XYZ file of C-alpha atoms in Angstrom:
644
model
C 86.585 190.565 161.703
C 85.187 188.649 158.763
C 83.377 190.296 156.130
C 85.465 193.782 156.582
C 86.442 196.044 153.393
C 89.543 196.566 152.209
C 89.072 199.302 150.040
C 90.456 201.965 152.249
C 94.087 200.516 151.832
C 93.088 199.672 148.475
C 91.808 203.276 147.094
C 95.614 204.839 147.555
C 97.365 201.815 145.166
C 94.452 202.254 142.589
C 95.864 205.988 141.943
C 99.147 204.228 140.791
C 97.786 201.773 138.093
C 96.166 202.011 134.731
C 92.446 201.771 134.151
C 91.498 201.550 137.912
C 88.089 201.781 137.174
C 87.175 198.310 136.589
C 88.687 197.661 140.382
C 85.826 199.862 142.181
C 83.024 197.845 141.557
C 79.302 199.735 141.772
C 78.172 198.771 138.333
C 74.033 199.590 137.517
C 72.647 195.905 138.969
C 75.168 195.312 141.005
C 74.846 193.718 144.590
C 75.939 194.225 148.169
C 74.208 192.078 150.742
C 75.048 192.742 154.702
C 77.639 190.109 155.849
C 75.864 188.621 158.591
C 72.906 188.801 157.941
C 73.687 185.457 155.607
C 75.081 181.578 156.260
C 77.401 181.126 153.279
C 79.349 183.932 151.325
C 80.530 183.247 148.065
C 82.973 184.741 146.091
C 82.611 183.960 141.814
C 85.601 184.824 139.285
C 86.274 185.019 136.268
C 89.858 184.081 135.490
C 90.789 187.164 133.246
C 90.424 190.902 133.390
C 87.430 192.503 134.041
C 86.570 193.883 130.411
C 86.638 189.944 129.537
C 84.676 188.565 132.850
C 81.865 190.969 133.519
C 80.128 189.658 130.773
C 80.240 186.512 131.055
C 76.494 184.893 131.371
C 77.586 182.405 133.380
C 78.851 184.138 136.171
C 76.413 186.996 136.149
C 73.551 184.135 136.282
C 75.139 182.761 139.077
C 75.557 185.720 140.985
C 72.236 186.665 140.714
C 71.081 183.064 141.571
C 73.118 183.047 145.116
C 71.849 186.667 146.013
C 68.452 185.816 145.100
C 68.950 183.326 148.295
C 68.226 184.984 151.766
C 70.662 182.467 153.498
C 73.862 183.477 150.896
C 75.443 186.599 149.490
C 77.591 186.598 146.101
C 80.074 188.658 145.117
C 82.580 189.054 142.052
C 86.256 189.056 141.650
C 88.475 188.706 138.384
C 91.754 188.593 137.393
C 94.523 191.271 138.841
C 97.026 193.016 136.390
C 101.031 192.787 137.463
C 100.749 196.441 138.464
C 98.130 196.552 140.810
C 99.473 192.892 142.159
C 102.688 194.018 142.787
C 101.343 196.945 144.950
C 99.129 194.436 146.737
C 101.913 192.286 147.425
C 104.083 195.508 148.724
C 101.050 196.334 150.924
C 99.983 192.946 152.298
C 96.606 193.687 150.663
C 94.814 190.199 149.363
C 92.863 189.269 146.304
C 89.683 191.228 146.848
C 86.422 191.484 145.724
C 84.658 194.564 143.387
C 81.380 194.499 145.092
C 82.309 195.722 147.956
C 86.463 194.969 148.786
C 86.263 192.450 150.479
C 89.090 189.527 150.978
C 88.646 186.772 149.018
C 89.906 184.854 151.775
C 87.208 185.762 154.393
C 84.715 184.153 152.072
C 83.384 180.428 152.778
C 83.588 179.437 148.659
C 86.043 180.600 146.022
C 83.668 179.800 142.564
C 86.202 179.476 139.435
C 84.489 179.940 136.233
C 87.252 178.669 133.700
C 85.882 179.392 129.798
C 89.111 178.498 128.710
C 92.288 176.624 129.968
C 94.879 179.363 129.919
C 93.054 180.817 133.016
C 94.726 178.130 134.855
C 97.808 180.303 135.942
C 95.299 183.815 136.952
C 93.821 181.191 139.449
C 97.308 180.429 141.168
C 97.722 184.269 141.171
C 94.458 184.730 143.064
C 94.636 182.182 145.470
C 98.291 183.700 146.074
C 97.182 187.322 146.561
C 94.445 186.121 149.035
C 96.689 184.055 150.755
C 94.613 180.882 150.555
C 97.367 177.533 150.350
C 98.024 176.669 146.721
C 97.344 173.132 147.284
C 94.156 172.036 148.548
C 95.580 169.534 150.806
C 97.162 172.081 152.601
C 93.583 173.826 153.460
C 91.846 174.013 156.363
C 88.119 174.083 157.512
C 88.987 178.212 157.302
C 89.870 178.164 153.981
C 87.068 179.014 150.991
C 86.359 175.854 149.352
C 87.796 176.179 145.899
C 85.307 175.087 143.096
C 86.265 175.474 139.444
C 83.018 175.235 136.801
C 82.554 176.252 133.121
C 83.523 174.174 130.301
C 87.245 173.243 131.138
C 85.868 171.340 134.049
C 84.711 168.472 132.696
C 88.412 167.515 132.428
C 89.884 169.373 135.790
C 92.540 167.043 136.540
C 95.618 169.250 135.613
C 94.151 171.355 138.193
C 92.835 168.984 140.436
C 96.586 169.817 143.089
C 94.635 173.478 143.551
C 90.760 173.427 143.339
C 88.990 171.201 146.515
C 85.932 170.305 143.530
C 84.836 170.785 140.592
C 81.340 171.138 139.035
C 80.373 169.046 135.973
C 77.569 170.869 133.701
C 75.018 173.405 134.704
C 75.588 175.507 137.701
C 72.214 177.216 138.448
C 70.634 174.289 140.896
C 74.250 172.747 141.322
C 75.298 176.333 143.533
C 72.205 175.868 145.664
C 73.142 172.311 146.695
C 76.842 173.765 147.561
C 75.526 176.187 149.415
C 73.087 173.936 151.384
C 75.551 171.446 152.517
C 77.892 173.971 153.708
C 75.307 175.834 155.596
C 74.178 173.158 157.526
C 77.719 171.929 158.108
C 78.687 175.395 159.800
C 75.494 175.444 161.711
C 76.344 171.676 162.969
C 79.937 173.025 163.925
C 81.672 171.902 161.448
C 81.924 168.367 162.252
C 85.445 166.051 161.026
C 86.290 169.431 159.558
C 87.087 170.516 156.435
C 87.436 166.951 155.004
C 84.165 165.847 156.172
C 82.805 169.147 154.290
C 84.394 167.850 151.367
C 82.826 164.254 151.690
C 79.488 165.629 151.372
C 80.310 168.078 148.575
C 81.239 164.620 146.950
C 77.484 163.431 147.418
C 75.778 166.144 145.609
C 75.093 165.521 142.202
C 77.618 167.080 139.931
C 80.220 167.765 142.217
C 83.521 165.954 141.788
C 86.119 165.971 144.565
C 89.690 165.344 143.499
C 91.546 164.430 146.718
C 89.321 161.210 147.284
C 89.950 159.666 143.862
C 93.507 158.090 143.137
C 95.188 157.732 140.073
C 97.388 154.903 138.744
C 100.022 155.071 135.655
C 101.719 152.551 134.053
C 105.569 152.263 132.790
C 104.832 153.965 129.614
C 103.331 157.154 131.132
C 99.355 155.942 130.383
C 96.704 155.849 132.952
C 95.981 152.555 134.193
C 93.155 153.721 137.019
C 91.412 156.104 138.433
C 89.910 154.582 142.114
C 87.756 155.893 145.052
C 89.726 156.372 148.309
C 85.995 156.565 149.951
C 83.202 154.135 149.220
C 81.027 156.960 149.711
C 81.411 158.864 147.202
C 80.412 158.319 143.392
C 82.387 155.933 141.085
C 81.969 158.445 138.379
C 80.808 161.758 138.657
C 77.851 162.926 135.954
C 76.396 166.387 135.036
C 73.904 168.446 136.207
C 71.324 169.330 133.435
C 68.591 171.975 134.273
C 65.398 171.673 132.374
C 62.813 173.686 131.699
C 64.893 176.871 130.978
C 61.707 179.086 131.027
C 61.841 178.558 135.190
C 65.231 180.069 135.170
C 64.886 183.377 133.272
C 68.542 184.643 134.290
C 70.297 187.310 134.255
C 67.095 189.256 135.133
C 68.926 192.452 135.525
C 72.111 192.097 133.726
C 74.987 194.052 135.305
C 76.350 197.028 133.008
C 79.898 197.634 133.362
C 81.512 200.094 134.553
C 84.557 200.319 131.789
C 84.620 199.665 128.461
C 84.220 195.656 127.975
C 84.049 193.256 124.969
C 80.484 192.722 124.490
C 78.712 196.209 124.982
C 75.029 194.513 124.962
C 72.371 192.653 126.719
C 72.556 189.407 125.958
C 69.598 186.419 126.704
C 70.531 182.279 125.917
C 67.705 181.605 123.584
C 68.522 177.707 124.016
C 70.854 175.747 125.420
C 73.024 172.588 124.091
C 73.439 171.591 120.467
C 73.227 168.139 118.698
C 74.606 169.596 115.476
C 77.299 166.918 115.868
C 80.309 168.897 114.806
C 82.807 166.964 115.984
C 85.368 169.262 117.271
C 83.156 171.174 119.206
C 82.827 170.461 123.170
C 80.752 172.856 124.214
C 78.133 171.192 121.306
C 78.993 167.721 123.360
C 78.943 168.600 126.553
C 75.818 170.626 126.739
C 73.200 168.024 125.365
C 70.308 167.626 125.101
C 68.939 170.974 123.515
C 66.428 173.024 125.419
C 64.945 176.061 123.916
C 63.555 178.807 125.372
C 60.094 179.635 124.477
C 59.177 182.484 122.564
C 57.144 184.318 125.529
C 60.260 183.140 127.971
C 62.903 184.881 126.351
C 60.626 188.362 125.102
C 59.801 188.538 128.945
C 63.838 188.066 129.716
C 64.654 191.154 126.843
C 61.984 193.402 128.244
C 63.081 193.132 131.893
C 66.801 192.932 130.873
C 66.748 196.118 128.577
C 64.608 197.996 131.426
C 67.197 197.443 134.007
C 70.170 198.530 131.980
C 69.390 200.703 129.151
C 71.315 198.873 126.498
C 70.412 199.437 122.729
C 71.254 195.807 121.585
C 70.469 192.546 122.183
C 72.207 188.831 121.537
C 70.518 186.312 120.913
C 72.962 183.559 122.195
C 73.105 180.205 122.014
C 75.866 177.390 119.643
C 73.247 178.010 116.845
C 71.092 180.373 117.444
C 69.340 180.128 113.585
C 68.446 176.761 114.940
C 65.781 177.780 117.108
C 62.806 176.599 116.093
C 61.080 179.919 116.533
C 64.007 182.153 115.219
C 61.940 183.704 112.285
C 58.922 184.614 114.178
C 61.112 185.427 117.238
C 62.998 187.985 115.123
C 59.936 189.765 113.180
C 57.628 190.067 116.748
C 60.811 191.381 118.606
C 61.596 193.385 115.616
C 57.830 194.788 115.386
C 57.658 195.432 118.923
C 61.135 197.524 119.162
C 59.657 199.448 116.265
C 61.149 203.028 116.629
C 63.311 202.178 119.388
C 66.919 201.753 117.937
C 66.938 198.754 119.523
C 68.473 196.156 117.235
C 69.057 192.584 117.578
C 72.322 190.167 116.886
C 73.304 186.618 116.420
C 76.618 185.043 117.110
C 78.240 183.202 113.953
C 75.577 181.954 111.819
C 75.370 178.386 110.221
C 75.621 178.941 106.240
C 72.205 176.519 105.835
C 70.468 178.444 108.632
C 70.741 181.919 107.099
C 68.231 183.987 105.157
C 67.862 187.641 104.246
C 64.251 187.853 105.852
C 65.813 187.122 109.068
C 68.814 189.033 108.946
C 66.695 191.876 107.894
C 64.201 191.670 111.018
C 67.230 191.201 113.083
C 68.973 194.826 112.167
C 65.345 196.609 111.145
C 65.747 198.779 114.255
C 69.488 199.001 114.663
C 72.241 199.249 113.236
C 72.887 196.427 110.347
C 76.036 194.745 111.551
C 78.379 192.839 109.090
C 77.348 188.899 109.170
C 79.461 185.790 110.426
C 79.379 182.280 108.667
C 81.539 179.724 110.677
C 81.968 177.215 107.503
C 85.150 176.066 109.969
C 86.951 173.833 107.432
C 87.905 175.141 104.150
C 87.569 171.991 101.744
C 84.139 170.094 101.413
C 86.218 166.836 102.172
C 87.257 168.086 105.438
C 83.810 169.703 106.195
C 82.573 166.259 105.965
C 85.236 164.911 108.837
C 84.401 167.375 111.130
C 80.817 167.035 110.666
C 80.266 170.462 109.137
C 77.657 169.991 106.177
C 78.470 172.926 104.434
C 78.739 172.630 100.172
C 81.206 175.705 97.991
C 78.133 176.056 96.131
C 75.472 177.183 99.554
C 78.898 179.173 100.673
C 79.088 181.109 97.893
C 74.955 181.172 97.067
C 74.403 182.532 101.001
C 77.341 184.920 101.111
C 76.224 186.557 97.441
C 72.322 186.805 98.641
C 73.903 189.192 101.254
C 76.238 191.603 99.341
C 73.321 191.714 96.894
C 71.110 193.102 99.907
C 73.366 195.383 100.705
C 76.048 193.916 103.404
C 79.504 194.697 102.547
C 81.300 193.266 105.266
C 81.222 188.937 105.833
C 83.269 187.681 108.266
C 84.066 183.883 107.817
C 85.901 181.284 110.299
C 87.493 178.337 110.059
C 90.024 176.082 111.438
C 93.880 174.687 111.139
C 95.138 171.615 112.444
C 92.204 169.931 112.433
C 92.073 165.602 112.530
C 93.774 164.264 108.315
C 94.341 167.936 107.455
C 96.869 168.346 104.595
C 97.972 171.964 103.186
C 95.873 171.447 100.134
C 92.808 171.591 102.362
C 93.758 175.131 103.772
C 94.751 176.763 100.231
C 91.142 175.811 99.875
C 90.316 178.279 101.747
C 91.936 181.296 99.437
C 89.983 179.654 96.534
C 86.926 179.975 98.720
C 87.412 183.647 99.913
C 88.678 184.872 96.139
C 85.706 183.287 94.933
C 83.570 185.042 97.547
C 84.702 188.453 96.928
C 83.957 188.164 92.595
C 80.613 186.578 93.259
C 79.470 189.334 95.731
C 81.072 192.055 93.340
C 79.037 190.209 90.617
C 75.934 190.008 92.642
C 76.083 193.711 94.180
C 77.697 195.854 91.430
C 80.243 197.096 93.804
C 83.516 196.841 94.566
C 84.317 198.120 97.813
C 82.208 194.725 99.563
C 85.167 192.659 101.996
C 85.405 189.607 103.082
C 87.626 188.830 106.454
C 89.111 185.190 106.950
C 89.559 184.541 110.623
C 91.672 181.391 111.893
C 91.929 179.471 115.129
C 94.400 176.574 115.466
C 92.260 173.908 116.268
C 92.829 172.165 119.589
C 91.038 168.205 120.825
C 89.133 168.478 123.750
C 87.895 166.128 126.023
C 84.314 164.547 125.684
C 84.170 164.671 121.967
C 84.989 162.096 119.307
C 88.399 163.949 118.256
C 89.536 163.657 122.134
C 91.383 160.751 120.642
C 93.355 162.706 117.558
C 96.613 163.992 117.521
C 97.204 167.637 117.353
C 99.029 169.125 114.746
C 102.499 171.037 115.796
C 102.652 174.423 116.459
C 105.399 174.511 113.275
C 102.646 173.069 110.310
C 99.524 175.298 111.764
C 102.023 178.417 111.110
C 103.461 176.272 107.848
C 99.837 176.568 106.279
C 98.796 180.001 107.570
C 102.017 180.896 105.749
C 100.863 179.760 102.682
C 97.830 180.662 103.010
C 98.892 184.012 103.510
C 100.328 183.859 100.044
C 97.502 182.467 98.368
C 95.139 184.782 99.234
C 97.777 187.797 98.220
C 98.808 186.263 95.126
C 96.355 188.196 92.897
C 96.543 191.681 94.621
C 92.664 193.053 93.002
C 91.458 190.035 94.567
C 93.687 190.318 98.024
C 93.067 193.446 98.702
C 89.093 193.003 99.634
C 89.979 189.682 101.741
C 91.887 190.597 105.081
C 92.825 187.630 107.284
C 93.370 187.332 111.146
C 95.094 184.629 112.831
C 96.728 183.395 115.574
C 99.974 181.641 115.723
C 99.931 178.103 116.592
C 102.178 178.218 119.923
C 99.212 179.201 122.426
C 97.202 176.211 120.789
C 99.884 173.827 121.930
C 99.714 174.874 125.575
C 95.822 174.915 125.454
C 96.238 171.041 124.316
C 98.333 170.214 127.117
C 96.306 171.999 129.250
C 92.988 170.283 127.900
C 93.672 166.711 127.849
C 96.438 166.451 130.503
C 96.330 165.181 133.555
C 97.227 165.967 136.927
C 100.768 165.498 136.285
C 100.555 168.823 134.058
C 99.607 170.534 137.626
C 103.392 170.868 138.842
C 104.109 172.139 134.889
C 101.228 175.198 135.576
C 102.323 175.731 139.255
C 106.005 176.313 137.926
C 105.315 178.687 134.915
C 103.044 180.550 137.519
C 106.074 180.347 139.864
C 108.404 182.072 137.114
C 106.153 184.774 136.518
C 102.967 183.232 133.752
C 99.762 185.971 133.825
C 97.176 186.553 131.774
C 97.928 183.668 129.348
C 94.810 184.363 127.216
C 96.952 187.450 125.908
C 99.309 187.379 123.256
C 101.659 189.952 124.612
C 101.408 188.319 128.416
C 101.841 184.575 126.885
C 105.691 182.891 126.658
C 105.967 179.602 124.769
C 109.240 179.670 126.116
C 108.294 179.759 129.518
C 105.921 176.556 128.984
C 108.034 174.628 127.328
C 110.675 174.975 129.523
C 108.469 174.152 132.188
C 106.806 171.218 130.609
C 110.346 169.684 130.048
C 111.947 170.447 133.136
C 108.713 168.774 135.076
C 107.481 165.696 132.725
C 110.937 164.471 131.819
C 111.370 162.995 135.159
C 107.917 160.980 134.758
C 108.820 159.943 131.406
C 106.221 161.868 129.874
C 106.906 165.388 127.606
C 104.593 167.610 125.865
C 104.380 165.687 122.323
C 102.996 163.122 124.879
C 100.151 165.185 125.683
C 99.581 167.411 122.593
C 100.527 165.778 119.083
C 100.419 162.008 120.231
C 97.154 160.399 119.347
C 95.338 157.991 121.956
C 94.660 154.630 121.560
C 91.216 153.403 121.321
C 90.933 151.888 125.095
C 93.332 153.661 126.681
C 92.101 154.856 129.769
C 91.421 158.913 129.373
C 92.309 161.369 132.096
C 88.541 162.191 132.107
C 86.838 159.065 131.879
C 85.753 158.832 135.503
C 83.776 162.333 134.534
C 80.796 161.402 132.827
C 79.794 163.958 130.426
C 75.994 161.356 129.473
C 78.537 160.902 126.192
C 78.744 156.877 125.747
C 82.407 156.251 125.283
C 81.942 153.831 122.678
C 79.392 156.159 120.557
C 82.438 158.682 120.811
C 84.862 156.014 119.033
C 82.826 155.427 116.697
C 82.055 158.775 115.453
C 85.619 159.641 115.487
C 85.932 156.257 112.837
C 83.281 157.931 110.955
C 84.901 161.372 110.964
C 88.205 159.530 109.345
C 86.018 157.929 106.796
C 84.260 160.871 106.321
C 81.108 160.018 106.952
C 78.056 162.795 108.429
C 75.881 162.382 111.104
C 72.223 164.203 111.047
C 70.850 166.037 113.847
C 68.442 164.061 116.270
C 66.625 167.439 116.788
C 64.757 166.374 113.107
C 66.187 162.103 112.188
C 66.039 159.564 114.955
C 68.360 159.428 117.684
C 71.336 158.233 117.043
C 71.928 156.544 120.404
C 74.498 159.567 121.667
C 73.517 158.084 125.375
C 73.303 161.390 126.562
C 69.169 161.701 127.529
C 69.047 157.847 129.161
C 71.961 158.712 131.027
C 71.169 161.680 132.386
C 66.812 161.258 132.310
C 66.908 163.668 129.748
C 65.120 164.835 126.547
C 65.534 167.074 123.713
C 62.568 170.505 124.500
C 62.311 172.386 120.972
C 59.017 174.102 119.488
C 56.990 174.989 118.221
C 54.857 176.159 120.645
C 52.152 178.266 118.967
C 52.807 181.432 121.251
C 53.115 184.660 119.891
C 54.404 187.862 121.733
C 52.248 190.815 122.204
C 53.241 194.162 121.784
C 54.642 195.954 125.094
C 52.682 198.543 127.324
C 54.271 201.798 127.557
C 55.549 202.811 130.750
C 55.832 206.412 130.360
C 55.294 210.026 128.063
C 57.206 209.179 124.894
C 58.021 205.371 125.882
């Protein structure tokens, strides 16, 4: 029977593998709705391990979306570690669910929530250990419908051989629409089967269905088409874009984990979208237009949130959280009414220009005071001005020295390598940068035991933003100029010593650039590293180059494509993009022309405060930027009990 738990045959292989906690599900806020007492069951994962997926916003909105629904149930499953697989396999147990153990496979939707690209291979595990076909052709109507979301589907073609559809942009009204077409084709008995089910996924807004869209390539391995095999369903697909943020206050009561994860906190999105323009970023892109939450909207969400799970710290998130245009007021009526509570407050990486002591103090007045995060990304002012990062030495150094002078001894700073006309002399820049960080804060704070940590990612093109066209650099110069770097920075030892650096080698960044801006040729390339053993290849010690490259070769060569094709080739200005039948509201042309003005080195403002600059993303989509101010305040909180 449908619906039944597995956790009886399940509880004796959890004894035999390491941290078997995060398997049994029962997490504060959790969820278990009765099987049939519901149309449509869907089953949400996160492509990684537990400590990385169960706090993920996305998901946990989601989840609480579908189960707010009397007609649907949600529950959660992530990534399985080799041990526990391997048991599974032995004992013809399936991919299963934490909620409440039951088989993936019994469930009518499989919801993919891919944050990054090197999930690809954990999905091919899961759909294995349920024992759901690989390919979605081979499917039928009792198979879950396979939908990947989260950023990496706005290009899904390398996995478009293994998920039925995708869904392009915001998922909170998008789920609701799934779930209403399949309801009412299981109560119609499930007429023309599972490819009529399909056909109307493929007429809700958002929703892009691989199998009815063909693609064409020409003799030198380019796309010349992408074509409808249906007339009705969409020429191109666009994004779903939910307004009014305020109306969908979620997670309401944030789940609280069970085992250790890594974001201990509650977290609430105090906006959504950026039009920063930096022009490496896709989530930036893909997310327009911004939409704040008001002031009263998100104090309601951290009152309710921190009553429900008992957390002692709160994140504000968002791509730029200083950038709301109630952050200072925010901070000081939060901070004023948390008074006494040790409840403190945190941002994710601030902007150099947004930062000020009088905020960072209200943030940390009530907990602990964290070290701070600048994201200046590129570490000369020439390349700053390519990628669209405004950032001057002179406000670097000015911010950072403001805050060892108040008393923060710790400043984190990130940047890039790799990124679009990069030479070496551009990333020794940023030794010059840190060493002249650490003197000025000694200067400015009299002390000497202040730090300063460099942190580098290899930077990779995604679709949907101007750089989709650039060529990436090779593995072999990003580890060239981290080298280097290295050796700047340790070159005077007094200096050195107070500047640590953390990096990445640039291998991983390679396959994440295949994986990005391939197309569904790269499919058979993930379905054979999967087949010769790739897991978990978000994790350095899980992750083989050699594995992908030995893949890539032995699968492309006989299309005439290879990786270089895919990674460090760069496009040509109308050749047609894996992704360009996936509308992101992004005009095309707007896109090629920013990425002319990045290799002049020209800036682009921010149409939150200068006029637009004709992006196309609010025509396209009806949309429009929602910012404040909106003259509310937040008043202080009732007690709700003897000593509250």
């Amino acid at each position: 029977m449908n619906g039944q738990t597995l956790y009886p045959r399940l509880e004796p292989l959890f004894a035999q593998v390491q941290k078997p906690i995060q398997y049994v599900g029962g997490e504060l806020n959790s969820q278990v709705k009765p099987w049939d007492d519901v149309a449509v069951h869907w089953a949400l994962m996160y492509p990684d391990a537990y400590e990385v997926g169960l706090p993920n916003q996305g998901l946990m909105i989601l989840y609480e979306v579908l189960n707010e629904r009397p007609d649907a149930l949600a529950e959660r499953t992530y990534a399985v570690w080799p041990d526990l697989a391997g048991l599974m396999r032995e004992a013809g147990v399936g991919q299963f669910t934490v909620d409440s153990h039951r088989a993936v496979a019994d469930f009518d939707v499989l919801g993919v929530s891919f944050a990054t690209e090197l999930g690809y291979t954990n999905l091919l595990e899961a759909l294995d250990l349920a024992g759901i076909p690989l390919h979605a052709v081979d499917r039928d109507e009792d198979s879950p419908v396979v939908v990947a979301g989260g950023h990496a589907a706005f290009n899904p073609e390398p996995v478009a051989d293994f998920v039925d559809c995708a869904v392009l942009g915001d998922g909170e009204q998008a789920v609701g629409d799934i779930t209403d077409v399949v309801k009412a084709w299981k109560q119609q008995g499930r007429p023309g089967g599972r490819v009529e089910l399909l056909a109307r996924l493929a007429r809700v807004d958002g929703v892009y269905v691989p199998r009815f869209y063909a693609v064409s390539y020409g003799p030198d391995g380019a796309i010349t088409g992408v074509t409808r095999t249906r007339d009705d369903v969409p020429a191109t697909v666009g994004k779903r874009t939910v307004m009014d943020l305020d109306e969908w206050p979620y997670p309401k009561t944030p789940l609280v984990p069970l085992a250790e994860s890594v974001h201990e906190r509650m977290s609430v999105e105090i906006f959504r979208g950026c039009t920063r323009g930096c022009r490496f970023c896709q989530a930036g892109m893909i997310t327009r237009p911004v939409r704040e939450r008001t002031i009263t909207g998100i104090g309601s969400m951290i009152d309710q949130g921190l009553r429900a799970t008992g957390y002692q710290e709160v994140g504000l998130l968002s791509l730029s959280s200083a950038d709301h245009s109630e952050i200072g007021q925010l901070a000081t009526e939060l901070a004023d009414r948390y008074e006494g509570t040790n409840t403190g407050l945190s941002l994710p990486s601030t902007r150099v220009d947004a930062f000020n002591v009088t905020l960072a103090n209200e943030l940390s007045r009530n907990g602990r005071r964290s070290g701070l995060t600048f994201a200046p990304e590129g570490g000369s002012e020439r390349i700053r001005r390519v990628i669209n990062k405004t950032v001057s030495k002179e406000d670097l150094i000015r911010t950072v020295s403001t805050a060892y002078a108040n008393g923060w001894t710790q400043v984190k700073l990130y940047f890039m390598c790799g990124l679009p006309t990069e030479t070496d002399e551009d990333v020794l820049e940023i030794a010059e940068l840190a060493t002249e960080v650490i003197r000025a804060g000694r200067e400015a704070s009299g002390r000497k035991d202040i730090r300063c940590t460099v942190s580098i990612g290899g930077f990779v093109p995604k679709p949907h933003t101007p750089f989709q066209w650039a060529a990436q650099a090779s593995a072999e110069t990003i580890d060239h100029r981290l080298r280097a770097l290295r050796a700047a920075i340790n070159a005077d030892r007094k200096i050195g010593r107070s500047i640590g650096m953390r990096y990445h080698d640039g291998k991983p960044g390679v396959i994440e650039g295949l994986l990005s801006r391939g197309d569904r040729r790269v499919g058979r390339v993930i379905e054979r590293v999967w087949r010769e053993g790739g897991r978990f290849d978000g994790w350095s010690e899980h992750f083989s180059f050699e594995r992908w490259t030995a893949a890539a070769a032995a699968e492309l060569a006989p299309l005439g494509v290879d990786l270089d094709w895919f990674t460090t080739r760069e496009r040509e200005e109308h050749e047609v993009l894996p992704w360009d039948h996936l509308d992101s509201g992004l005009d095309k042309e707007w896109l090629w022309e920013d990425w002319q003005e990045a290799l002049a080195g020209e800036e682009v403002s921010d149409c939150r405060w200068t006029p637009c600059y004709d992006c196309g993303v609010c025509p396209t989509n009806g949309t429009e930027i929602q910012i404040g101010p909106t003259g509310r305040s937040l008043l202080p909180l009732t007690p709700v009990g003897p000593g509250a």
